[in-house]
PDB file of C-alpha atoms in Angstrom:
ATOM      1  CA  MET A 341       0.000   0.000   0.000  1.00  0.00           C
ATOM      2  CA  ALA A 342       1.450   3.322  -1.041  1.00  0.00           C
ATOM      3  CA  LEU A 343       1.893   6.030   1.571  1.00  0.00           C
ATOM      4  CA  LEU A 344       0.749   9.571   0.680  1.00  0.00           C
ATOM      5  CA  PRO A 345       2.244  12.776   2.051  1.00  0.00           C
ATOM      6  CA  VAL A 346       0.434  14.438   4.935  1.00  0.00           C
ATOM      7  CA  ASP A 347      -0.278  17.586   2.904  1.00  0.00           C
ATOM      8  CA  TYR A 348      -1.494  15.690  -0.140  1.00  0.00           C
ATOM      9  CA  VAL A 349      -4.657  17.133  -1.721  1.00  0.00           C
ATOM     10  CA  PRO A 350      -6.413  15.008  -4.358  1.00  0.00           C
ATOM     11  CA  PRO A 351      -6.859  16.728  -7.743  1.00  0.00           C
ATOM     12  CA  GLN A 352     -10.313  18.174  -8.330  1.00  0.00           C
ATOM     13  CA  VAL A 353     -10.931  16.575 -11.683  1.00  0.00           C
ATOM     14  CA  GLY A 354     -14.630  17.355 -11.790  1.00  0.00           C
ATOM     15  CA  THR A 355     -14.139  21.021 -10.928  1.00  0.00           C
ATOM     16  CA  GLN A 356     -11.404  21.450 -13.526  1.00  0.00           C
ATOM     17  CA  ALA A 357     -13.517  19.786 -16.187  1.00  0.00           C
ATOM     18  CA  ALA A 358     -16.444  21.991 -15.272  1.00  0.00           C
ATOM     19  CA  THR A 359     -14.456  25.217 -15.476  1.00  0.00           C
ATOM     20  CA  GLU A 360     -12.745  24.348 -18.769  1.00  0.00           C
ATOM     21  CA  PRO A 361     -15.802  24.988 -20.996  1.00  0.00           C
ATOM     22  CA  LYS A 362     -16.320  28.344 -19.255  1.00  0.00           C
ATOM     23  CA  ARG A 363     -12.708  29.275 -19.976  1.00  0.00           C
ATOM     24  CA  VAL A 364     -13.087  28.325 -23.649  1.00  0.00           C
ATOM     25  CA  ALA A 365     -16.373  30.189 -23.939  1.00  0.00           C
ATOM     26  CA  LYS A 366     -14.809  33.280 -22.365  1.00  0.00           C
ATOM     27  CA  GLN A 367     -11.894  33.095 -24.800  1.00  0.00           C
ATOM     28  CA  GLU A 368     -14.229  32.758 -27.793  1.00  0.00           C
ATOM     29  CA  LYS A 369     -16.285  35.680 -26.553  1.00  0.00           C
ATOM     30  CA  SER A 370     -13.206  37.869 -26.189  1.00  0.00           C
ATOM     31  CA  GLU A 371     -12.069  36.907 -29.687  1.00  0.00           C
ATOM     32  CA  ASP A 372     -15.496  37.795 -31.043  1.00  0.00           C
ATOM     33  CA  ARG A 373     -15.122  41.318 -29.652  1.00  0.00           C
ATOM     34  CA  VAL A 374     -11.921  42.057 -31.566  1.00  0.00           C
ATOM     35  CA  HIS A 375     -12.445  44.868 -34.088  1.00  0.00           C
ATOM     36  CA  PRO A 376     -10.500  45.248 -37.339  1.00  0.00           C
ATOM     37  CA  ARG A 377      -7.387  47.383 -37.323  1.00  0.00           C
ATOM     38  CA  GLY A 378      -7.747  51.096 -37.806  1.00  0.00           C
ATOM     39  CA  GLY A 379     -10.625  51.576 -35.411  1.00  0.00           C
ATOM     40  CA  VAL A 380     -13.687  53.653 -36.184  1.00  0.00           C
ATOM     41  CA  ILE A 381     -11.744  56.314 -38.097  1.00  0.00           C
ATOM     42  CA  GLY A 382     -10.061  53.740 -40.320  1.00  0.00           C
ATOM     43  CA  GLN A 383     -13.352  52.061 -41.139  1.00  0.00           C
ATOM     44  CA  LEU A 384     -15.040  55.385 -41.863  1.00  0.00           C
ATOM     45  CA  VAL A 385     -12.246  56.248 -44.292  1.00  0.00           C
ATOM     46  CA  LEU A 386     -12.614  52.840 -45.958  1.00  0.00           C
ATOM     47  CA  VAL A 387     -16.409  52.960 -46.232  1.00  0.00           C
ATOM     48  CA  VAL A 388     -16.621  56.593 -47.342  1.00  0.00           C
ATOM     49  CA  GLY A 389     -13.768  56.083 -49.793  1.00  0.00           C
ATOM     50  CA  ALA A 390     -15.476  53.040 -51.296  1.00  0.00           C
ATOM     51  CA  TRP A 391     -18.727  54.996 -51.610  1.00  0.00           C
ATOM     52  CA  VAL A 392     -16.992  57.931 -53.315  1.00  0.00           C
ATOM     53  CA  LEU A 393     -15.269  55.608 -55.803  1.00  0.00           C
ATOM     54  CA  TYR A 394     -18.564  53.828 -56.456  1.00  0.00           C
ATOM     55  CA  SER A 395     -20.389  57.119 -57.066  1.00  0.00           C
ATOM     56  CA  MET A 396     -17.628  58.392 -59.344  1.00  0.00           C
ATOM     57  CA  GLY A 397     -17.662  55.134 -61.281  1.00  0.00           C
ATOM     58  CA  ARG A 398     -21.414  55.356 -61.820  1.00  0.00           C
ATOM     59  CA  SER A 399     -20.989  58.805 -63.338  1.00  0.00           C
ATOM     60  CA  PHE A 400     -18.881  57.306 -66.141  1.00  0.00           C
ATOM     61  CA  SER A 401     -21.689  55.013 -67.267  1.00  0.00           C
ATOM     62  CA  GLY A 402     -24.769  55.876 -69.221  1.00  0.00           C
ATOM     63  CA  GLN A 403     -23.010  57.801 -71.975  1.00  0.00           C
ATOM     64  CA  ASP A 404     -24.552  55.791 -74.816  1.00  0.00           C
ATOM     65  CA  ILE A 405     -28.216  56.490 -74.107  1.00  0.00           C
ATOM     66  CA  SER A 406     -29.517  54.897 -77.315  1.00  0.00           C
ATOM     67  CA  ALA A 407     -27.790  51.602 -76.475  1.00  0.00           C
ATOM     68  CA  ALA A 408     -29.080  51.811 -72.887  1.00  0.00           C
ATOM     69  CA  VAL A 409     -32.640  52.332 -74.116  1.00  0.00           C
ATOM     70  CA  HIS A 410     -32.320  49.431 -76.579  1.00  0.00           C
ATOM     71  CA  ARG A 411     -31.117  47.110 -73.816  1.00  0.00           C
ATOM     72  CA  GLY A 412     -33.989  48.246 -71.612  1.00  0.00           C
ATOM     73  CA  GLN A 413     -36.534  47.514 -74.322  1.00  0.00           C
ATOM     74  CA  THR A 414     -35.046  44.053 -74.815  1.00  0.00           C
ATOM     75  CA  ILE A 415     -35.184  43.265 -71.110  1.00  0.00           C
ATOM     76  CA  LEU A 416     -38.754  44.559 -70.792  1.00  0.00           C
ATOM     77  CA  ARG A 417     -39.874  42.314 -73.645  1.00  0.00           C
ATOM     78  CA  LEU A 418     -38.114  39.415 -71.946  1.00  0.00           C
ATOM     79  CA  ASP A 419     -39.977  40.247 -68.744  1.00  0.00           C
ATOM     80  CA  ASP A 420     -43.240  40.104 -70.703  1.00  0.00           C
ATOM     81  CA  ASP A 421     -42.284  36.803 -72.335  1.00  0.00           C
ATOM     82  CA  LEU A 422     -41.637  35.360 -68.872  1.00  0.00           C
ATOM     83  CA  GLY A 423     -45.176  36.289 -67.828  1.00  0.00           C
ATOM     84  CA  PHE A 424     -44.604  39.520 -65.905  1.00  0.00           C
ATOM     85  CA  SER A 425     -46.536  41.893 -68.155  1.00  0.00           C
ATOM     86  CA  TRP A 426     -49.138  42.275 -65.385  1.00  0.00           C
ATOM     87  CA  VAL A 427     -46.610  44.297 -63.345  1.00  0.00           C
ATOM     88  CA  LEU A 428     -47.303  47.290 -65.617  1.00  0.00           C
ATOM     89  CA  ASP A 429     -50.988  47.194 -64.629  1.00  0.00           C
ATOM     90  CA  VAL A 430     -50.012  47.232 -60.950  1.00  0.00           C
ATOM     91  CA  ASN A 431     -47.676  50.180 -61.592  1.00  0.00           C
ATOM     92  CA  GLN A 432     -50.459  52.197 -63.220  1.00  0.00           C
ATOM     93  CA  TRP A 433     -52.942  51.261 -60.494  1.00  0.00           C
ATOM     94  CA  ALA A 434     -50.551  52.179 -57.668  1.00  0.00           C
ATOM     95  CA  LEU A 435     -49.814  55.545 -59.291  1.00  0.00           C
ATOM     96  CA  GLN A 436     -53.434  56.546 -58.767  1.00  0.00           C
ATOM     97  CA  HIS A 437     -53.423  55.806 -55.032  1.00  0.00           C
ATOM     98  CA  GLY A 438     -51.268  58.090 -52.934  1.00  0.00           C
ATOM     99  CA  PHE A 439     -51.626  55.964 -49.794  1.00  0.00           C
ATOM    100  CA  LEU A 440     -49.541  53.339 -51.613  1.00  0.00           C
ATOM    101  CA  ALA A 441     -47.504  55.417 -54.090  1.00  0.00           C
ATOM    102  CA  VAL A 442     -46.045  57.846 -51.527  1.00  0.00           C
ATOM    103  CA  PRO A 443     -44.744  55.163 -49.100  1.00  0.00           C
ATOM    104  CA  LEU A 444     -43.303  53.190 -52.027  1.00  0.00           C
ATOM    105  CA  SER A 445     -41.557  56.314 -53.310  1.00  0.00           C
ATOM    106  CA  MET A 446     -40.193  57.117 -49.872  1.00  0.00           C
ATOM    107  CA  ALA A 447     -38.966  53.559 -49.440  1.00  0.00           C
ATOM    108  CA  TYR A 448     -37.175  53.594 -52.795  1.00  0.00           C
ATOM    109  CA  ALA A 449     -35.554  56.972 -52.104  1.00  0.00           C
ATOM    110  CA  SER A 450     -34.345  56.246 -48.580  1.00  0.00           C
ATOM    111  CA  LEU A 451     -34.117  52.653 -47.342  1.00  0.00           C
ATOM    112  CA  HIS A 452     -30.885  51.655 -49.080  1.00  0.00           C
ATOM    113  CA  TYR A 453     -29.227  54.820 -47.729  1.00  0.00           C
ATOM    114  CA  LEU A 454     -30.396  54.120 -44.173  1.00  0.00           C
ATOM    115  CA  VAL A 455     -30.649  50.380 -43.564  1.00  0.00           C
ATOM    116  CA  THR A 456     -27.359  49.337 -45.194  1.00  0.00           C
ATOM    117  CA  PRO A 457     -25.069  51.605 -43.106  1.00  0.00           C
ATOM    118  CA  LEU A 458     -27.104  50.829 -39.983  1.00  0.00           C
ATOM    119  CA  VAL A 459     -26.451  47.121 -40.496  1.00  0.00           C
ATOM    120  CA  LEU A 460     -22.740  47.880 -40.824  1.00  0.00           C
ATOM    121  CA  VAL A 461     -22.806  49.850 -37.563  1.00  0.00           C
ATOM    122  CA  TRP A 462     -24.711  47.026 -35.860  1.00  0.00           C
ATOM    123  CA  LEU A 463     -22.158  44.468 -37.030  1.00  0.00           C
ATOM    124  CA  TRP A 464     -19.299  46.675 -35.817  1.00  0.00           C
ATOM    125  CA  ARG A 465     -20.821  47.059 -32.369  1.00  0.00           C
ATOM    126  CA  LYS A 466     -22.431  43.659 -31.804  1.00  0.00           C
ATOM    127  CA  ARG A 467     -20.691  41.180 -34.125  1.00  0.00           C
ATOM    128  CA  PRO A 468     -17.143  42.448 -34.800  1.00  0.00           C
ATOM    129  CA  ALA A 469     -15.960  38.986 -35.872  1.00  0.00           C
ATOM    130  CA  ALA A 470     -18.468  39.021 -38.762  1.00  0.00           C
ATOM    131  CA  TYR A 471     -18.037  42.693 -39.642  1.00  0.00           C
ATOM    132  CA  GLN A 472     -15.013  42.585 -41.907  1.00  0.00           C
ATOM    133  CA  SER A 473     -16.163  39.752 -44.180  1.00  0.00           C
ATOM    134  CA  ALA A 474     -19.596  41.383 -44.425  1.00  0.00           C
ATOM    135  CA  LEU A 475     -18.084  44.764 -45.339  1.00  0.00           C
ATOM    136  CA  TRP A 476     -15.903  43.288 -48.055  1.00  0.00           C
ATOM    137  CA  SER A 477     -18.836  41.259 -49.384  1.00  0.00           C
ATOM    138  CA  LEU A 478     -20.736  44.529 -49.738  1.00  0.00           C
ATOM    139  CA  ILE A 479     -17.777  46.192 -51.482  1.00  0.00           C
ATOM    140  CA  VAL A 480     -17.277  43.256 -53.861  1.00  0.00           C
ATOM    141  CA  MET A 481     -20.974  43.198 -54.731  1.00  0.00           C
ATOM    142  CA  SER A 482     -21.006  46.938 -55.432  1.00  0.00           C
ATOM    143  CA  ALA A 483     -17.883  46.610 -57.591  1.00  0.00           C
ATOM    144  CA  MET A 484     -19.524  43.827 -59.621  1.00  0.00           C
ATOM    145  CA  GLY A 485     -22.572  45.991 -60.215  1.00  0.00           C
ATOM    146  CA  LEU A 486     -20.404  48.984 -61.103  1.00  0.00           C
ATOM    147  CA  ILE A 487     -18.586  47.017 -63.794  1.00  0.00           C
ATOM    148  CA  VAL A 488     -21.925  46.213 -65.451  1.00  0.00           C
ATOM    149  CA  TYR A 489     -23.126  49.824 -65.153  1.00  0.00           C
ATOM    150  CA  ILE A 490     -20.015  51.111 -66.916  1.00  0.00           C
ATOM    151  CA  THR A 491     -19.805  48.495 -69.657  1.00  0.00           C
ATOM    152  CA  MET A 492     -23.511  47.874 -70.314  1.00  0.00           C
ATOM    153  CA  PRO A 493     -25.754  50.737 -69.158  1.00  0.00           C
ATOM    154  CA  VAL A 494     -29.469  49.932 -69.182  1.00  0.00           C
ATOM    155  CA  ALA A 495     -32.372  52.374 -69.117  1.00  0.00           C
ATOM    156  CA  PRO A 496     -35.024  51.660 -66.454  1.00  0.00           C
ATOM    157  CA  PRO A 497     -38.671  51.134 -67.492  1.00  0.00           C
ATOM    158  CA  ARG A 498     -39.609  54.732 -66.599  1.00  0.00           C
ATOM    159  CA  LEU A 499     -37.142  56.079 -69.215  1.00  0.00           C
ATOM    160  CA  LEU A 500     -38.266  53.916 -72.130  1.00  0.00           C
ATOM    161  CA  PRO A 501     -39.902  56.026 -74.864  1.00  0.00           C
ATOM    162  CA  GLY A 502     -43.077  54.609 -76.345  1.00  0.00           C
ATOM    163  CA  PHE A 503     -43.909  52.440 -73.332  1.00  0.00           C
ATOM    164  CA  ALA A 504     -46.661  52.966 -70.769  1.00  0.00           C
ATOM    165  CA  TRP A 505     -44.438  52.765 -67.680  1.00  0.00           C
ATOM    166  CA  MET A 506     -44.665  55.796 -65.399  1.00  0.00           C
ATOM    167  CA  ASP A 507     -42.094  57.159 -62.964  1.00  0.00           C
ATOM    168  CA  MET A 508     -43.840  56.963 -59.599  1.00  0.00           C
ATOM    169  CA  LEU A 509     -41.291  59.203 -57.866  1.00  0.00           C
ATOM    170  CA  ARG A 510     -41.683  61.902 -60.518  1.00  0.00           C
ATOM    171  CA  VAL A 511     -45.489  61.805 -60.288  1.00  0.00           C
ATOM    172  CA  TRP A 512     -45.475  62.094 -56.491  1.00  0.00           C
ATOM    173  CA  SER A 513     -42.364  64.260 -56.100  1.00  0.00           C
ATOM    174  CA  ASP A 514     -44.371  67.053 -54.418  1.00  0.00           C
ATOM    175  CA  TYR A 515     -44.733  64.796 -51.373  1.00  0.00           C
ATOM    176  CA  GLY A 516     -41.040  64.070 -50.888  1.00  0.00           C
ATOM    177  CA  TRP A 517     -37.502  65.347 -51.140  1.00  0.00           C
ATOM    178  CA  TRP A 518     -36.757  63.534 -54.403  1.00  0.00           C
ATOM    179  CA  GLY A 519     -37.015  65.026 -57.874  1.00  0.00           C
ATOM    180  CA  ALA A 520     -37.158  63.635 -61.384  1.00  0.00           C
ATOM    181  CA  GLY A 521     -33.886  61.673 -61.163  1.00  0.00           C
ATOM    182  CA  ALA A 522     -34.688  58.424 -59.383  1.00  0.00           C
ATOM    183  CA  SER A 523     -33.871  58.820 -55.670  1.00  0.00           C
ATOM    184  CA  ALA A 524     -31.733  61.951 -56.049  1.00  0.00           C
ATOM    185  CA  PRO A 525     -32.904  65.015 -54.070  1.00  0.00           C
ATOM    186  CA  LYS A 526     -34.553  67.832 -55.977  1.00  0.00           C
ATOM    187  CA  GLY A 527     -32.034  69.945 -57.833  1.00  0.00           C
ATOM    188  CA  MET A 528     -29.375  67.218 -57.724  1.00  0.00           C
ATOM    189  CA  GLU A 529     -30.703  64.974 -60.480  1.00  0.00           C
ATOM    190  CA  HIS A 530     -27.636  65.692 -62.630  1.00  0.00           C
ATOM    191  CA  LEU A 531     -25.395  64.048 -60.031  1.00  0.00           C
ATOM    192  CA  THR A 532     -26.911  60.593 -60.416  1.00  0.00           C
ATOM    193  CA  ASN A 533     -26.695  58.089 -63.249  1.00  0.00           C
ATOM    194  CA  GLN A 534     -30.171  57.057 -64.305  1.00  0.00           C
ATOM    195  CA  TYR A 535     -29.011  54.360 -66.721  1.00  0.00           C
ATOM    196  CA  ALA A 536     -27.871  51.806 -64.142  1.00  0.00           C
ATOM    197  CA  ALA A 537     -30.868  49.505 -63.970  1.00  0.00           C
ATOM    198  CA  VAL A 538     -29.128  46.124 -64.187  1.00  0.00           C
ATOM    199  CA  PRO A 539     -28.382  44.696 -61.680  1.00  0.00           C
ATOM    200  CA  SER A 540     -30.623  46.228 -59.041  1.00  0.00           C
ATOM    201  CA  LEU A 541     -28.267  46.968 -56.164  1.00  0.00           C
ATOM    202  CA  HIS A 542     -31.254  48.224 -54.199  1.00  0.00           C
ATOM    203  CA  VAL A 543     -32.212  44.553 -54.088  1.00  0.00           C
ATOM    204  CA  GLY A 544     -28.599  43.377 -53.815  1.00  0.00           C
ATOM    205  CA  TRP A 545     -27.897  45.533 -50.765  1.00  0.00           C
ATOM    206  CA  ALA A 546     -31.188  44.429 -49.193  1.00  0.00           C
ATOM    207  CA  VAL A 547     -30.224  40.771 -49.710  1.00  0.00           C
ATOM    208  CA  TRP A 548     -26.857  41.566 -48.111  1.00  0.00           C
ATOM    209  CA  CYS A 549     -28.649  43.017 -45.064  1.00  0.00           C
ATOM    210  CA  ALA A 550     -30.808  39.913 -44.698  1.00  0.00           C
ATOM    211  CA  TRP A 551     -27.737  37.707 -45.115  1.00  0.00           C
ATOM    212  CA  ALA A 552     -25.920  39.622 -42.363  1.00  0.00           C
ATOM    213  CA  TRP A 553     -28.931  39.289 -40.065  1.00  0.00           C
ATOM    214  CA  HIS A 554     -29.182  35.592 -40.831  1.00  0.00           C
ATOM    215  CA  ARG A 555     -25.500  35.028 -40.042  1.00  0.00           C
ATOM    216  CA  SER A 556     -25.230  37.137 -36.939  1.00  0.00           C
ATOM    217  CA  GLY A 557     -28.688  38.115 -35.718  1.00  0.00           C
ATOM    218  CA  GLY A 558     -31.128  36.585 -33.306  1.00  0.00           C
ATOM    219  CA  ARG A 559     -34.027  34.261 -33.953  1.00  0.00           C
ATOM    220  CA  PHE A 560     -36.387  37.046 -35.067  1.00  0.00           C
ATOM    221  CA  ALA A 561     -33.887  38.446 -37.578  1.00  0.00           C
ATOM    222  CA  ARG A 562     -33.174  34.998 -38.990  1.00  0.00           C
ATOM    223  CA  ARG A 563     -36.852  34.234 -39.469  1.00  0.00           C
ATOM    224  CA  PHE A 564     -38.126  37.545 -40.773  1.00  0.00           C
ATOM    225  CA  GLY A 565     -35.063  39.368 -42.112  1.00  0.00           C
ATOM    226  CA  TRP A 566     -35.691  38.107 -45.631  1.00  0.00           C
ATOM    227  CA  LEU A 567     -38.941  40.059 -45.752  1.00  0.00           C
ATOM    228  CA  TYR A 568     -36.844  43.198 -46.221  1.00  0.00           C
ATOM    229  CA  PRO A 569     -35.334  42.267 -49.620  1.00  0.00           C
ATOM    230  CA  ALA A 570     -38.731  40.913 -50.688  1.00  0.00           C
ATOM    231  CA  GLY A 571     -40.302  44.285 -49.924  1.00  0.00           C
ATOM    232  CA  VAL A 572     -37.491  46.138 -51.685  1.00  0.00           C
ATOM    233  CA  ALA A 573     -37.944  43.921 -54.761  1.00  0.00           C
ATOM    234  CA  VAL A 574     -41.625  44.860 -54.955  1.00  0.00           C
ATOM    235  CA  THR A 575     -40.794  48.543 -54.442  1.00  0.00           C
ATOM    236  CA  VAL A 576     -38.154  48.863 -57.171  1.00  0.00           C
ATOM    237  CA  VAL A 577     -40.422  47.222 -59.747  1.00  0.00           C
ATOM    238  CA  LEU A 578     -43.677  49.008 -58.922  1.00  0.00           C
ATOM    239  CA  THR A 579     -42.021  52.432 -58.901  1.00  0.00           C
ATOM    240  CA  GLY A 580     -40.878  51.872 -62.500  1.00  0.00           C
ATOM    241  CA  ASN A 581     -37.172  51.893 -61.671  1.00  0.00           C
ATOM    242  CA  HIS A 582     -36.300  48.255 -62.359  1.00  0.00           C
ATOM    243  CA  TYR A 583     -37.372  45.202 -64.298  1.00  0.00           C
ATOM    244  CA  VAL A 584     -38.146  41.825 -62.763  1.00  0.00           C
ATOM    245  CA  ILE A 585     -34.916  40.551 -64.324  1.00  0.00           C
ATOM    246  CA  ASP A 586     -33.074  43.342 -62.480  1.00  0.00           C
ATOM    247  CA  VAL A 587     -34.330  41.852 -59.228  1.00  0.00           C
ATOM    248  CA  ALA A 588     -33.029  38.420 -60.224  1.00  0.00           C
ATOM    249  CA  THR A 589     -29.619  39.793 -61.220  1.00  0.00           C
ATOM    250  CA  GLY A 590     -29.422  41.787 -57.979  1.00  0.00           C
ATOM    251  CA  VAL A 591     -30.056  38.610 -55.972  1.00  0.00           C
ATOM    252  CA  LEU A 592     -27.482  36.768 -58.081  1.00  0.00           C
ATOM    253  CA  VAL A 593     -24.765  39.384 -57.601  1.00  0.00           C
ATOM    254  CA  ALA A 594     -25.413  39.510 -53.860  1.00  0.00           C
ATOM    255  CA  GLY A 595     -25.369  35.714 -53.606  1.00  0.00           C
ATOM    256  CA  VAL A 596     -22.063  35.409 -55.435  1.00  0.00           C
ATOM    257  CA  ALA A 597     -20.394  38.151 -53.386  1.00  0.00           C
ATOM    258  CA  CYS A 598     -21.713  36.943 -50.030  1.00  0.00           C
ATOM    259  CA  TRP A 599     -20.801  33.313 -50.724  1.00  0.00           C
ATOM    260  CA  PHE A 600     -17.323  33.723 -52.189  1.00  0.00           C
ATOM    261  CA  THR A 601     -15.924  36.711 -50.285  1.00  0.00           C
ATOM    262  CA  PRO A 602     -15.966  35.292 -46.715  1.00  0.00           C
ATOM    263  CA  ARG A 603     -14.530  31.985 -47.957  1.00  0.00           C
ATOM    264  CA  LEU A 604     -11.737  33.681 -49.875  1.00  0.00           C
ATOM    265  CA  MET A 605     -10.951  35.857 -46.862  1.00  0.00           C
ATOM    266  CA  ALA A 606     -10.898  32.809 -44.571  1.00  0.00           C
ATOM    267  CA  ARG A 607      -8.498  30.995 -46.894  1.00  0.00           C
ATOM    268  CA  ALA A 608      -6.275  34.047 -47.199  1.00  0.00           C
ATOM    269  CA  GLY A 609      -6.232  34.437 -43.424  1.00  0.00           C
ATOM    270  CA  ALA A 610      -5.339  30.779 -42.884  1.00  0.00           C
ATOM    271  CA  TYR A 611      -2.553  31.029 -45.466  1.00  0.00           C
ATOM    272  CA  LEU A 612      -1.084  34.169 -43.870  1.00  0.00           C
ATOM    273  CA  ALA A 613      -1.311  32.589 -40.419  1.00  0.00           C
ATOM    274  CA  SER A 614       0.535  29.484 -41.605  1.00  0.00           C
ATOM    275  CA  ARG A 615       3.203  31.641 -43.238  1.00  0.00           C
ATOM    276  CA  LYS A 616       3.633  33.623 -40.041  1.00  0.00           C
ATOM    277  CA  THR A 617       3.918  30.417 -37.992  1.00  0.00           C
ATOM    278  CA  SER A 618       6.519  28.942 -40.304  1.00  0.00           C
ATOM    279  CA  ILE A 619       8.591  32.123 -40.139  1.00  0.00           C
ATOM    280  CA  GLU A 620       8.444  32.251 -36.340  1.00  0.00           C
ATOM    281  CA  LEU A 621       9.472  28.591 -35.879  1.00  0.00           C
ATOM    282  CA  PRO A 622      13.163  28.300 -34.923  1.00  0.00           C
ATOM    283  CA  THR A 623      15.366  26.656 -37.474  1.00  0.00           C
ATOM    284  CA  ALA A 624      17.516  23.681 -36.443  1.00  0.00           C
TER     285      ALA A 624
END
């Protein structure tokens, strides 16, 4: 029989095992609170800079108006062939009812300017670990749309001559801050490109918001967050600013950007981490 020292204390295996998950959870929580480098100022510079470049890039598109109108006519006929000709009837009906037309116009002119940056702020404050991949997914998606706007400008339904589509925002502009140039404020219509219908980044950004909520939000956001892009899709079509195909291309662009970007960033991060580890290892 083995003799034990007088001051011997048996190891508390159960207590150690019980505290280990708490330690791991605390470590994961602390890692989740790590913000990207540069802080708030650095991220503001990045976001504002990306927006300025995007806006400047849009101004270079839409130079060939005749080609943009021709593409719009082709897409509208394709919409009709796919069975969406009834959307025009809904557009004309909604135009006659201010209780519907004014909220739709306000939603088109404001939501993408408000909800998208608010989601970014929410991610920064509540889900820092998901913020950076979400931001770069948004930037990649906007860059994809910008390339199409510059190379293949498309006139929206409201700017097609000889068609019955009406510009809801123009008709009801007396009730809002917008003028005759899509969602641009009155007097600033010349600063926006009106021949950037395909893809609909109104829809793309809304899909991005729902995707961010689904990844990082609570149960309510995961269940009902997708109602937001659905509502935006209805709004952009009924106001005469986009075709049904625009909605589909906006969803496609958002899906590609939101699927590939986080995976590419994760692979790049793993590669850089492995390189750093191999450099730090002492050589024999």
